[in-house]
PDB file of C-alpha atoms in Angstrom:
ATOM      1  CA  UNK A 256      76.442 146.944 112.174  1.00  0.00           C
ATOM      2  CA  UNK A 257      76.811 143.668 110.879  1.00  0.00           C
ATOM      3  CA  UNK A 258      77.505 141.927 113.684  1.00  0.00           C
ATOM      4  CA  UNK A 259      81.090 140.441 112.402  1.00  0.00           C
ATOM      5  CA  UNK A 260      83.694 140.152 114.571  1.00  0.00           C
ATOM      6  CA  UNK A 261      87.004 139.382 112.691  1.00  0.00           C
ATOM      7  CA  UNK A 262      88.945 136.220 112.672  1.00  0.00           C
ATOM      8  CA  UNK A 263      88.165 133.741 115.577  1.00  0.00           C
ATOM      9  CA  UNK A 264      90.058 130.626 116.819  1.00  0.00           C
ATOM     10  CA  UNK A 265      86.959 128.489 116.642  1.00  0.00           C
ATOM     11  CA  UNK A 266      86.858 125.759 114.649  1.00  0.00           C
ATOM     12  CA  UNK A 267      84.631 126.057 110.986  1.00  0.00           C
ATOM     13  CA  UNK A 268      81.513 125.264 110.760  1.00  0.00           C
ATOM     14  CA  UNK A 269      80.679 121.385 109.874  1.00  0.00           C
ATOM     15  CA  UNK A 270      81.092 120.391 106.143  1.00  0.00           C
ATOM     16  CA  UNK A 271      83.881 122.867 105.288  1.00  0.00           C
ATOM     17  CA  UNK A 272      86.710 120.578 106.234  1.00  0.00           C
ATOM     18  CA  UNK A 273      86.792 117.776 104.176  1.00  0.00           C
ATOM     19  CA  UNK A 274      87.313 114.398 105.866  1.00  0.00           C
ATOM     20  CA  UNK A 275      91.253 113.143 105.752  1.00  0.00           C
ATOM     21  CA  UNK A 276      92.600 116.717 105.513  1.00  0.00           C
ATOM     22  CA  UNK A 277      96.103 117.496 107.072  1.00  0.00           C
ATOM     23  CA  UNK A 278      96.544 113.480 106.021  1.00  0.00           C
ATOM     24  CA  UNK A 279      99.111 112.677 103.670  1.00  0.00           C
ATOM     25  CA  UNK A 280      99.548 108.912 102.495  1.00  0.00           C
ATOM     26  CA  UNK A 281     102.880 108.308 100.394  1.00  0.00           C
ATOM     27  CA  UNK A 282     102.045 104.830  98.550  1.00  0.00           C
ATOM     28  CA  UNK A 283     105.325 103.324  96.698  1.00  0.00           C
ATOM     29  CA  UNK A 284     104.624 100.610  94.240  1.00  0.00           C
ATOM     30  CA  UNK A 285     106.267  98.638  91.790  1.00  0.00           C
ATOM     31  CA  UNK A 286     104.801  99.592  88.403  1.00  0.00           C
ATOM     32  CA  UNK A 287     106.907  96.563  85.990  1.00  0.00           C
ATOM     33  CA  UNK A 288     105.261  94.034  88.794  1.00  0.00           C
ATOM     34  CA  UNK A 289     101.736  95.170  87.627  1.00  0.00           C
ATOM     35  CA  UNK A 290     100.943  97.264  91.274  1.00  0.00           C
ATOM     36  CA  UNK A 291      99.655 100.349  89.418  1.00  0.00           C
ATOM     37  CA  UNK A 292      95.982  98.721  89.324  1.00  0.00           C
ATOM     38  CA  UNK A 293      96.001  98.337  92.623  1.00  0.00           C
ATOM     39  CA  UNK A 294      97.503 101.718  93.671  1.00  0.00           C
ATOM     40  CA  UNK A 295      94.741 103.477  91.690  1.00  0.00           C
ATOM     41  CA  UNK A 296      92.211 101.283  93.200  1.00  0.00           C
ATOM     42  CA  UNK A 297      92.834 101.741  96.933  1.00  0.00           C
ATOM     43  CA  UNK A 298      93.448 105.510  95.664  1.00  0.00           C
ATOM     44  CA  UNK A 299      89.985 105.557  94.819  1.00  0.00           C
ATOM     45  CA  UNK A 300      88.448 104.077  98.117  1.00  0.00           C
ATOM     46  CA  UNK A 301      90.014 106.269 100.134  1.00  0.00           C
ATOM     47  CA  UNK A 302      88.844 109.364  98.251  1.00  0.00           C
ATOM     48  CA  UNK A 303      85.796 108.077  98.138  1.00  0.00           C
ATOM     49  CA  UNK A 304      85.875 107.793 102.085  1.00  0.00           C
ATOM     50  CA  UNK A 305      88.155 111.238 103.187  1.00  0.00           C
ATOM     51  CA  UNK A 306      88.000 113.374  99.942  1.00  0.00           C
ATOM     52  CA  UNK A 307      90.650 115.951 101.604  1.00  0.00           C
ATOM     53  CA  UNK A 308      93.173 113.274 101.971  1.00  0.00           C
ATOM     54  CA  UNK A 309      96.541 114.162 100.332  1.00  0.00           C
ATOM     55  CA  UNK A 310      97.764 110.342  98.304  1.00  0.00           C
ATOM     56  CA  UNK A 311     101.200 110.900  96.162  1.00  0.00           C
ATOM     57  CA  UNK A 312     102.657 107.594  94.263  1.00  0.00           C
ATOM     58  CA  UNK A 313     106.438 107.199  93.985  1.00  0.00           C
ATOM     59  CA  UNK A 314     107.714 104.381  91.794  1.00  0.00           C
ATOM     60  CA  UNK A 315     109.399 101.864  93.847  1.00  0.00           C
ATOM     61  CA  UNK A 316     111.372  98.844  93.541  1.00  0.00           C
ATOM     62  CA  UNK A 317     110.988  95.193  93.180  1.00  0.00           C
ATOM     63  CA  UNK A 318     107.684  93.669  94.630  1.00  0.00           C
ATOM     64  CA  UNK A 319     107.144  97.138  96.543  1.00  0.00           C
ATOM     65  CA  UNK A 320     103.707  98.087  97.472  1.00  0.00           C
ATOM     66  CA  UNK A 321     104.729  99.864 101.029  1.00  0.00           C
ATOM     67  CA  UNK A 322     102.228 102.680 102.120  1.00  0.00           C
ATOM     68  CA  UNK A 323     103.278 105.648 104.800  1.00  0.00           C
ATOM     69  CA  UNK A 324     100.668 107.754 106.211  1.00  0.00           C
ATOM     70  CA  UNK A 325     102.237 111.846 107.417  1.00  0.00           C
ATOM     71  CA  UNK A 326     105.677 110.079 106.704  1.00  0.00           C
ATOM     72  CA  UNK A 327     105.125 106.825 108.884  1.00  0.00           C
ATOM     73  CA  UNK A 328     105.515 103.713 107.281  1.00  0.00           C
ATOM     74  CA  UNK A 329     102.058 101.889 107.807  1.00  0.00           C
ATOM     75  CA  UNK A 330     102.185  99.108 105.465  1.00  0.00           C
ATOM     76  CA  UNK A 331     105.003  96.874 103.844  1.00  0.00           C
ATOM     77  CA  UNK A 332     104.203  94.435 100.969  1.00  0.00           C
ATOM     78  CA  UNK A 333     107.823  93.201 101.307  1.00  0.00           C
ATOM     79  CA  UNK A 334     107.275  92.534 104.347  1.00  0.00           C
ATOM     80  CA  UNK A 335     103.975  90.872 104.528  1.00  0.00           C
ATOM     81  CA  UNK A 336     103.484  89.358 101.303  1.00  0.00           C
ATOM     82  CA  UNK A 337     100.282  90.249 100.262  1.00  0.00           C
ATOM     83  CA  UNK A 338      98.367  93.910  99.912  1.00  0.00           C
ATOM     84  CA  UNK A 339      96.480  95.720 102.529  1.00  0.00           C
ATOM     85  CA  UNK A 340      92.652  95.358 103.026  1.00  0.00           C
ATOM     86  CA  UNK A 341      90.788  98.860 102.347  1.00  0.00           C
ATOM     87  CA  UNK A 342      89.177  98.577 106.215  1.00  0.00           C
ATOM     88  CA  UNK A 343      92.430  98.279 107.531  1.00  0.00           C
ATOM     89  CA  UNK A 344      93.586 101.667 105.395  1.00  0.00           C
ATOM     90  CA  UNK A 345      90.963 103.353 106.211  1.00  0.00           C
ATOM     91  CA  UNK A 346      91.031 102.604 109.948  1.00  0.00           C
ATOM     92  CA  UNK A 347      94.621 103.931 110.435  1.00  0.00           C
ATOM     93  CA  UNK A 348      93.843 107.300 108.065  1.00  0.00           C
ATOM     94  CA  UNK A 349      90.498 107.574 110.651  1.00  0.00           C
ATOM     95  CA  UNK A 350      93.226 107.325 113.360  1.00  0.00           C
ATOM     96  CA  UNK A 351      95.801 109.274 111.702  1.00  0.00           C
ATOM     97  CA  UNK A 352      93.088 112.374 110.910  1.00  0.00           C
ATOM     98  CA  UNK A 353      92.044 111.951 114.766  1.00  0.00           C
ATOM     99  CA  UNK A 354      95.971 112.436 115.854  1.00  0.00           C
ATOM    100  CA  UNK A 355      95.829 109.188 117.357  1.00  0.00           C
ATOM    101  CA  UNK A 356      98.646 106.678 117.367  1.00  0.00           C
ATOM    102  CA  UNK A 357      99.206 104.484 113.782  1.00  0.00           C
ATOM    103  CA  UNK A 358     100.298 100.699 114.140  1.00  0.00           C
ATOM    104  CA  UNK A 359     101.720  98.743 111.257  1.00  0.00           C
ATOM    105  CA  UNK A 360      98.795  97.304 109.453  1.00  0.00           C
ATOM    106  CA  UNK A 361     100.128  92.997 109.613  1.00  0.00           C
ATOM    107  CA  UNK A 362      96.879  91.824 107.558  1.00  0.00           C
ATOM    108  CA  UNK A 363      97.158  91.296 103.793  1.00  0.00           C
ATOM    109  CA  UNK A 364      95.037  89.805 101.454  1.00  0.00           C
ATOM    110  CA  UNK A 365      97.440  87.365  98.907  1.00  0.00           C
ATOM    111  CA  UNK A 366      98.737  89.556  95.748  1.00  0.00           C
ATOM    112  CA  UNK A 367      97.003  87.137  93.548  1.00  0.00           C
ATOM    113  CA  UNK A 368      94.496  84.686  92.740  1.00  0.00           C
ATOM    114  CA  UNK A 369      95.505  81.264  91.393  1.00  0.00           C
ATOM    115  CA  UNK A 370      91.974  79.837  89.563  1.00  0.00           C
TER     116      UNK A 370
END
């Protein structure tokens, strides 16, 4: 005998769930206003961070850069004027993949640098 038992309900063994799985971020983004670059970058650190994470881009309109996380809007560039901050993304998927409740992220950094 081999000792196997069949199908359990107990959770895998560590390292065979990838961080941010069962997350699914929907970012919308203007691509004429030049918001692809920053999609793709904020992509990137969040793979980086949860590799499992599920991140779809929709063209949106005017000036758009809004972010949901499992179909809650999380982030608004109209709104707030600016673009998130990669912490505060990666705070509210680490709350989202822990079931816990999101909030509207209100910080943003300014879309652009004047030199």
């Amino acid at each position: 005998m081999s000792g196997e038992t069949g199908p359990t309900s107990a959770a895998p063994p560590p390292g065979e769930i990838e961080p941010g799985s069962g997350v699914r971020i929907v970012v919308e983004y203007c691509e004429p206003c030049g918001f692809e670059a920053t999609y793709l970058e904020l992509a990137s650190a969040v793979k980086e961070q949860y590799p499992g994470i599920e991140i779809e881009s929709r063209l949106g309109g005017t000036g758009a850069f809004e972010i949901e996380i499992n179909g809650q809007l999380v982030f608004s560039k109209l709104e707030n004027g600016g673009f998130p901050y990669e912490k505060d993304l990666i705070e509210a998927i680490r709350r989202a993949s822990n079931g816990e409740p999101l909030e509207k992220i209100t910080n943003s950094r300014p879309p652009c640098v004047i030199l």
